[in-house]
Amino acid sequence: MIEVLIAVLTALLILVGAGFALVAAIGLTRLPDVYTRMHAASKAGTVGSGLMLLAVALHAGDLSTLARALAGFFFFVLTAPISAHLLAMAAHKRGYPLHEKSVRDELNDYRN
Amino acid sequence: MNTLILRTVAPVLTALMLLFSVFVLLRGHNEPGGGFIGGLIAASALAIYGIAFGVSAVRRAIRFHPMAIAGSGLLLATLSGLVSIFAGVPFMTGLWIYPEILGVEVPLATVMSFDIGVYLVVVGAITSIALALEQEE
Amino acid sequence: MAANAPALTFIVLFLPILAAVLAPGLTRFLGDRAAWVLALAPALAFLHFCTFLGEVAGGEVVTGGYAWVPSFNLSFSWFLDGLSLTFALLITGIGTLIVIYSGGYMKGHPDQGRFLAFILLFMGAMLGLVVSDSFLMLFVYWELTSITSFLLIGFDHEREAARRAALQALVVTGGGGLCLLAGLVFLWNITGVTQLSLLVHLENGLRESPFYLAALVLVLAGAFTKSAQFPFHFWLPNAMEAPTPVSAYLHSATMVKAGVYLLMRLNPVMGQTPAWEILLPFFGGITLISGTLLAVRQTDLKLMLAYTTMASLGLLVMLTGFGAPHAVEAAVLYLIAHSLFKGALFMVAGTVDHETGTRDLTKLAGLRAAMPITFGAALLAALSMGGLPLFFGFLAKEEIYTALAAGNPRAVFFTGLAVAGNALMFAIAFAVGLKPFLGPRIETPKHPHEGPAALWLGPVVLAALGLLAALFSGLAHRYVSSPMASAITDQKVTVDITSMPHLGLPLMLSIITMVLGALVYWRLDTARALMVRALENLGPGPDRGFDRLICGLVRLSVAVTRFVQPGRLEIYITATFILLALTLLVPPLVFGELPGVPAWPQNLLVQEAAFLLIALIGILAVVRATDRLTAIVSLGIQGFAVAVIFLLFGAPDLSFTQFMVETLSVVILALVMTRLRLSPRDHRPVGQMLFDAVVATACGLGFTLLLMKSVEAPFDNLLTDFFNAYSKTIAHGANVVNVIIVDFRGTDTLGEIAVVMITGLAVLALIRVRAGSRTGSGEGR
Amino acid sequence: MTAAQMILSSALWLALVVLGLSFLLTVWRVIKGPTLPDRVVALDMLVGIVIGFIALIAIRTGFTLYIDIAISLGLVGFLATVAFARFILAQGRGDETVEE
């Protein structure tokens, strides 16, 4: 009984993760400019992969794999926003344009 | 490239990665890992630290010139091969001893010191390349 | 005496070399008297070899030695028979006198210690050469003599001419040495024997074998370059740049005779064949005539002696190869006589030069009052060289004429040649021995007076020996000439010519030679003028040919280097890849080993197909990319896809490394791009791109064919079984891949990490050079 | 085939397809991406998806040791993105670089 429960839970995690990954990919393709695409990639993508790692942790059951999976998840979730942040800063500083429909550019206002 | 966020996270990240790289190195004999991959991870960790704090910080952090690290690694690897002379077996034969440390039987071997040698060489060489490339900035 | 002989002889062989090592220290400590002490070494060696005279005269052969490299049946062994014993006595005897003479000649010279060391080193090498038994030992000592002669000729290294002469001598004799090595290897293969003592008594095998001619030519090349025979003679006169003791010792008595020694040693085995009896007399004859004619042209005492030495060597080679019964005895007698009188004359020339400051014949006269003893020795030596009765030279000349004078036209031709040669040598002998001492005295740069004892002792002893040997010819023949002659012809020969002239054709020929010689001596100046004019229209000699050869070689190497190393990286890389493509494509095409068309894989899993597709897309992206950076990033995709495929096929270690390497290379490439500030646009013209594309596809095709070929064969899992079985037991590790890398194939990994380190060093150096040039150019602007 | 394994394998198969699709979309962005940052973002995304793949394969084959590869890939992916970010900052928009 418990085994079916875990299997269902893992399957659920996997499917939700995959869904997030798909959403991220679609976002990446359809969104107009660099900065919006970064939203999709870093947030949805990270969550998607993170859930997958959790699924593995749950499915495996023995302590060492659980620990490593959690470490992986934690590490991955930690680095993704930082890399997005760095990338956005660099792109903006180099003057890559925002989409013309974008309403405000707070970083620009803050700079000057 | 010294944004505040990166500078705060970089030390933690580098420490974590170095720890992970040593972990991968030491357990390499029975599971995927080993000197080469451990070295690569350590080199990436130092690269991140370099990007965050600049080259001089890295040189201060590792205290020795990266090429010296690579050199000592090569020396260690060769010596661990030469140890077999005393055991009267051909060059590069793995010698195993099982000392009792704190009640736990710890298998030590020339093979492991050889792997550590490989690890040091890889770290030394790649870090020196990365630092040399970033030298000018 | 023979009982403990091996150990004693072994020590004696190394005595001169030991003395050479002590020479510099002794000279600093004892000053000019060191030479007398150092002369003890060759003197002791001389006495030691004298003890064997009795045995060898009785026909026995003294051998001994130690195993050097048993696995190649190579031994440090020696072999004393008549031939080698006489040579050993000559080397050590004249060597003692030369060391004493150098002490006097080099008095006060700052580098006297170094000079004596080189002379003694040479003596050790030459002694080893004439005494060695195994082929390799002979070759090693042969090359040692070339090297020590290089050191001695170039002793006065400030002078450019000395350096050039030394280099020329080394190149010619060294080249000859290599031919000799090849010849010896041939002999080794044909006869399967490595010992000269065994080779000499070998009956069959050598003369009939198809390789005989090749071996002969190679050995002759070695002998002719060493003994300055006609085409290779030009280095000997140039070797006169060396100090006179060197010329007296190396370039007259011992070293140049090594070639003759070799021919005499191989005569019993390689002699008596048509090739031997044509080549040797032919080259010997030309060298004899050209040597004497060129000698007449010279005015410098040492050069005249050098050319006559060349001529005498030609005569010796001619006699050794002549094949008539008495020819070998003539060669033996002439060799001994030549060593004695030529050594003496050279030392006289050295004393004259040392005392008067000049060696030019036309500026020297009337020295008899100032240097009586030297004049006496010079006269005796000249008489022996001229071949006048009561002297050893006369015995040798008589024996030559008895050997050559025979009915057939070949003998007549060579007799005429010998008479002409000897006549000219008669004239030169008296020109050097007599002319500077006769007539009224001409003023010379330095006021001449008799040198110290060291300077006149050598010439007097040698010249006196020339006389005594003739008077006591019976004794000389029994102990020296007969054993030597029988060693050369490998059967019992007794030389019995006495100094009492007996009527007959040889005596008549000797008288003609003397008359002709006197005539040429009397009209020497006109003869010289004649020769000068004759040589003008003859054109440049081989000496200038040698220079042109060397300059040509230098220019060729510069051109080749400029072609192969143009200094532009893309040329190196393109060349490397073209070669790679050729090595991969040509052999299968040539040997028809192309793999068959592989069957389409049926059970391809969904994800495997997906990642293969992705890898393909990655490659397309790289190729289509307009700027370099996109290409780098797309390269990342392709790498990831391959890594995942490794993962799918259950190779975690491999995929682990692939991921790491892939990302790190992308990072480093990006770093390089920023550092070198390369423009992202790719500026190659279309033609260049096409060419690069072709090379790239060729390499790719080559690798694919290679892989298909290797996959075609059934998978041989011998290795996998071995490693699986033993990885746990021997290497205590479950991860077979890592165990292989670190334990089983540890040495390979050692090599690989060395390569990784060297790459790191190279990158460091390159970047520092670039940084240097940039900052350098910075200041420049 | 117990019920649990049934559910699990079908979920895995579906997830694999979905991830494959998103991988292709990301690769399309890497190729099309007009500007460099686009491509770098896509590459970063790629790393995430591959980690997902590794997790899936780990569950399917039971080889839990793949997780280490996922972790290290995460680290190195981060390094790549950071390096590229720095490169964009230093390198400019690609028009004012001087041809060496």
Short mmCIF file of N, CA, C and O in Angstrom, two decimals, chain C residues 101-164:
data_model
loop_
_atom_site.label_atom_id
_atom_site.label_comp_id
_atom_site.label_asym_id
_atom_site.label_seq_id
_atom_site.Cartn_x
_atom_site.Cartn_y
_atom_site.Cartn_z
N TYR C 101 109.09 16.16 -26.06
CA TYR C 101 109.27 17.26 -27.02
C TYR C 101 108.22 18.35 -26.77
O TYR C 101 108.53 19.55 -26.74
N SER C 102 106.95 17.92 -26.49
CA SER C 102 105.91 18.95 -26.25
C SER C 102 106.26 19.76 -25.01
O SER C 102 106.01 20.97 -24.96
N GLY C 103 106.83 19.09 -24.00
CA GLY C 103 107.25 19.82 -22.79
C GLY C 103 108.14 21.00 -23.18
O GLY C 103 107.89 22.15 -22.81
N GLY C 104 109.13 20.73 -24.04
CA GLY C 104 110.05 21.80 -24.47
C GLY C 104 109.34 22.78 -25.37
O GLY C 104 109.42 24.00 -25.21
N TYR C 105 108.58 22.26 -26.35
CA TYR C 105 107.97 23.13 -27.37
C TYR C 105 106.94 24.06 -26.74
O TYR C 105 106.85 25.23 -27.10
N MET C 106 106.16 23.56 -25.78
CA MET C 106 105.08 24.39 -25.21
C MET C 106 105.55 25.09 -23.93
O MET C 106 104.71 25.51 -23.12
N LYS C 107 106.86 25.22 -23.76
CA LYS C 107 107.36 25.82 -22.49
C LYS C 107 106.71 27.20 -22.31
O LYS C 107 106.67 28.01 -23.26
N GLY C 108 106.14 27.44 -21.15
CA GLY C 108 105.60 28.76 -20.86
C GLY C 108 104.21 28.98 -21.46
O GLY C 108 103.57 29.99 -21.21
N HIS C 109 103.71 28.01 -22.25
CA HIS C 109 102.36 28.22 -22.83
C HIS C 109 101.33 28.04 -21.70
O HIS C 109 101.41 27.08 -20.95
N PRO C 110 100.35 28.95 -21.55
CA PRO C 110 99.40 28.84 -20.42
C PRO C 110 98.64 27.51 -20.42
O PRO C 110 98.42 26.91 -19.39
N ASP C 111 98.28 26.99 -21.62
CA ASP C 111 97.42 25.78 -21.65
C ASP C 111 98.24 24.51 -21.81
O ASP C 111 97.74 23.52 -22.33
N GLN C 112 99.47 24.51 -21.35
CA GLN C 112 100.33 23.33 -21.59
C GLN C 112 99.68 22.07 -20.99
O GLN C 112 99.66 21.02 -21.60
N GLY C 113 99.07 22.22 -19.79
CA GLY C 113 98.45 21.05 -19.14
C GLY C 113 97.37 20.46 -20.04
O GLY C 113 97.33 19.26 -20.31
N ARG C 114 96.54 21.35 -20.59
CA ARG C 114 95.42 20.85 -21.42
C ARG C 114 95.99 20.15 -22.66
O ARG C 114 95.56 19.08 -23.07
N PHE C 115 97.07 20.72 -23.23
CA PHE C 115 97.68 20.14 -24.45
C PHE C 115 98.20 18.73 -24.14
O PHE C 115 97.88 17.75 -24.83
N LEU C 116 98.95 18.63 -23.04
CA LEU C 116 99.51 17.31 -22.70
C LEU C 116 98.39 16.31 -22.44
O LEU C 116 98.44 15.16 -22.88
N ALA C 117 97.31 16.79 -21.80
CA ALA C 117 96.18 15.88 -21.52
C ALA C 117 95.62 15.35 -22.84
O ALA C 117 95.41 14.15 -23.01
N PHE C 118 95.43 16.26 -23.83
CA PHE C 118 94.86 15.80 -25.12
C PHE C 118 95.80 14.82 -25.80
O PHE C 118 95.39 13.76 -26.29
N ILE C 119 97.11 15.14 -25.78
CA ILE C 119 98.07 14.24 -26.45
C ILE C 119 98.00 12.84 -25.82
O ILE C 119 97.87 11.83 -26.51
N LEU C 120 97.99 12.80 -24.49
CA LEU C 120 97.98 11.49 -23.80
C LEU C 120 96.64 10.79 -24.05
O LEU C 120 96.58 9.58 -24.25
N LEU C 121 95.56 11.58 -24.10
CA LEU C 121 94.24 10.99 -24.39
C LEU C 121 94.26 10.32 -25.76
O LEU C 121 93.82 9.19 -25.95
N PHE C 122 94.89 11.06 -26.70
CA PHE C 122 94.96 10.50 -28.06
C PHE C 122 95.75 9.20 -28.03
O PHE C 122 95.37 8.19 -28.63
N MET C 123 96.88 9.25 -27.29
CA MET C 123 97.74 8.06 -27.25
C MET C 123 96.94 6.85 -26.73
O MET C 123 96.94 5.77 -27.33
N GLY C 124 96.15 7.08 -25.67
CA GLY C 124 95.33 5.98 -25.12
C GLY C 124 94.37 5.47 -26.18
O GLY C 124 94.23 4.25 -26.40
N ALA C 125 93.75 6.41 -26.93
CA ALA C 125 92.75 6.00 -27.94
C ALA C 125 93.44 5.19 -29.04
O ALA C 125 92.99 4.11 -29.43
N MET C 126 94.60 5.72 -29.51
CA MET C 126 95.30 5.04 -30.63
C MET C 126 95.77 3.66 -30.18
O MET C 126 95.61 2.67 -30.90
N LEU C 127 96.29 3.60 -28.95
CA LEU C 127 96.76 2.30 -28.43
C LEU C 127 95.61 1.32 -28.42
O LEU C 127 95.70 0.19 -28.90
N GLY C 128 94.46 1.79 -27.93
CA GLY C 128 93.28 0.92 -27.86
C GLY C 128 92.91 0.45 -29.25
O GLY C 128 92.59 -0.73 -29.48
N LEU C 129 93.01 1.34 -30.24
CA LEU C 129 92.59 0.98 -31.60
C LEU C 129 93.43 -0.16 -32.15
O LEU C 129 92.90 -1.16 -32.62
N VAL C 130 94.79 -0.01 -32.03
CA VAL C 130 95.62 -1.03 -32.70
C VAL C 130 95.56 -2.34 -31.94
O VAL C 130 95.89 -3.40 -32.48
N VAL C 131 95.12 -2.28 -30.66
CA VAL C 131 95.23 -3.52 -29.86
C VAL C 131 93.85 -4.19 -29.77
O VAL C 131 93.74 -5.35 -29.42
N SER C 132 92.78 -3.49 -30.17
CA SER C 132 91.43 -4.03 -29.84
C SER C 132 91.14 -5.28 -30.66
O SER C 132 91.61 -5.43 -31.79
N ASP C 133 90.32 -6.13 -30.06
CA ASP C 133 90.01 -7.42 -30.69
C ASP C 133 88.57 -7.39 -31.24
O ASP C 133 88.32 -7.78 -32.36
N SER C 134 87.61 -6.85 -30.45
CA SER C 134 86.22 -6.92 -30.95
C SER C 134 85.96 -5.71 -31.85
O SER C 134 86.56 -4.65 -31.69
N PHE C 135 85.05 -5.92 -32.82
CA PHE C 135 84.77 -4.88 -33.83
C PHE C 135 84.39 -3.58 -33.16
O PHE C 135 84.91 -2.50 -33.45
N LEU C 136 83.42 -3.68 -32.17
CA LEU C 136 82.87 -2.44 -31.62
C LEU C 136 83.96 -1.64 -30.90
O LEU C 136 84.05 -0.43 -31.02
N MET C 137 84.85 -2.42 -30.20
CA MET C 137 85.92 -1.71 -29.46
C MET C 137 86.78 -0.96 -30.48
O MET C 137 87.13 0.21 -30.28
N LEU C 138 87.04 -1.62 -31.61
CA LEU C 138 87.86 -0.97 -32.66
C LEU C 138 87.18 0.32 -33.08
O LEU C 138 87.78 1.39 -33.13
N PHE C 139 85.83 0.22 -33.33
CA PHE C 139 85.11 1.42 -33.80
C PHE C 139 85.14 2.52 -32.74
O PHE C 139 85.41 3.70 -33.05
N VAL C 140 84.90 2.13 -31.46
CA VAL C 140 84.85 3.16 -30.40
C VAL C 140 86.18 3.91 -30.35
O VAL C 140 86.23 5.15 -30.38
N TYR C 141 87.27 3.15 -30.36
CA TYR C 141 88.58 3.82 -30.30
C TYR C 141 88.85 4.62 -31.56
O TYR C 141 89.43 5.70 -31.55
N TRP C 142 88.38 4.09 -32.72
CA TRP C 142 88.56 4.81 -34.00
C TRP C 142 87.95 6.21 -33.89
O TRP C 142 88.56 7.23 -34.21
N GLU C 143 86.71 6.23 -33.36
CA GLU C 143 86.04 7.55 -33.25
C GLU C 143 86.74 8.41 -32.21
O GLU C 143 86.83 9.65 -32.36
N LEU C 144 87.26 7.75 -31.14
CA LEU C 144 87.95 8.55 -30.11
C LEU C 144 89.16 9.25 -30.71
O LEU C 144 89.42 10.43 -30.44
N THR C 145 89.88 8.53 -31.61
CA THR C 145 91.05 9.20 -32.22
C THR C 145 90.57 10.40 -33.04
O THR C 145 91.18 11.47 -33.00
N SER C 146 89.45 10.24 -33.76
CA SER C 146 88.97 11.39 -34.56
C SER C 146 88.68 12.57 -33.64
O SER C 146 89.06 13.72 -33.91
N ILE C 147 88.03 12.27 -32.50
CA ILE C 147 87.64 13.38 -31.60
C ILE C 147 88.88 14.03 -31.01
O ILE C 147 89.03 15.27 -30.99
N THR C 148 89.83 13.20 -30.54
CA THR C 148 91.02 13.81 -29.92
C THR C 148 91.81 14.59 -30.99
O THR C 148 92.35 15.67 -30.72
N SER C 149 91.82 14.10 -32.23
CA SER C 149 92.54 14.87 -33.27
C SER C 149 91.83 16.20 -33.50
O SER C 149 92.47 17.24 -33.66
N PHE C 150 90.48 16.18 -33.41
CA PHE C 150 89.73 17.45 -33.53
C PHE C 150 90.16 18.41 -32.41
O PHE C 150 90.48 19.58 -32.64
N LEU C 151 90.25 17.87 -31.19
CA LEU C 151 90.62 18.73 -30.05
C LEU C 151 92.04 19.27 -30.24
O LEU C 151 92.33 20.44 -29.96
N LEU C 152 92.93 18.43 -30.80
CA LEU C 152 94.33 18.85 -30.90
C LEU C 152 94.52 19.84 -32.04
O LEU C 152 95.18 20.86 -31.91
N ILE C 153 93.88 19.56 -33.20
CA ILE C 153 94.05 20.51 -34.32
C ILE C 153 93.48 21.86 -33.92
O ILE C 153 94.08 22.92 -34.15
N GLY C 154 92.33 21.82 -33.22
CA GLY C 154 91.70 23.08 -32.84
C GLY C 154 92.22 23.60 -31.51
O GLY C 154 91.56 24.41 -30.85
N PHE C 155 93.43 23.15 -31.10
CA PHE C 155 93.93 23.53 -29.77
C PHE C 155 94.06 25.04 -29.67
O PHE C 155 93.60 25.66 -28.71
N ASP C 156 94.61 25.64 -30.72
CA ASP C 156 94.79 27.10 -30.69
C ASP C 156 93.48 27.72 -31.19
O ASP C 156 93.40 28.22 -32.31
N HIS C 157 92.43 27.64 -30.33
CA HIS C 157 91.08 27.88 -30.87
C HIS C 157 90.81 29.36 -31.13
O HIS C 157 89.79 29.71 -31.65
N GLU C 158 91.75 30.25 -30.74
CA GLU C 158 91.46 31.65 -31.07
C GLU C 158 91.52 31.83 -32.59
O GLU C 158 90.78 32.61 -33.18
N ARG C 159 92.40 31.05 -33.23
CA ARG C 159 92.60 31.30 -34.68
C ARG C 159 91.49 30.64 -35.48
O ARG C 159 91.20 29.45 -35.31
N GLU C 160 90.86 31.41 -36.36
CA GLU C 160 89.73 30.90 -37.14
C GLU C 160 90.20 29.75 -38.02
O GLU C 160 89.53 28.72 -38.12
N ALA C 161 91.39 29.85 -38.58
CA ALA C 161 91.86 28.80 -39.49
C ALA C 161 91.97 27.48 -38.74
O ALA C 161 91.58 26.41 -39.24
N ALA C 162 92.45 27.54 -37.48
CA ALA C 162 92.60 26.29 -36.70
C ALA C 162 91.23 25.67 -36.48
O ALA C 162 91.03 24.46 -36.64
N ARG C 163 90.25 26.53 -36.16
CA ARG C 163 88.89 25.97 -35.90
C ARG C 163 88.36 25.31 -37.16
O ARG C 163 87.84 24.19 -37.16
N ARG C 164 88.56 25.99 -38.29
CA ARG C 164 88.02 25.44 -39.56
C ARG C 164 88.71 24.12 -39.87
O ARG C 164 88.05 23.12 -40.20
#
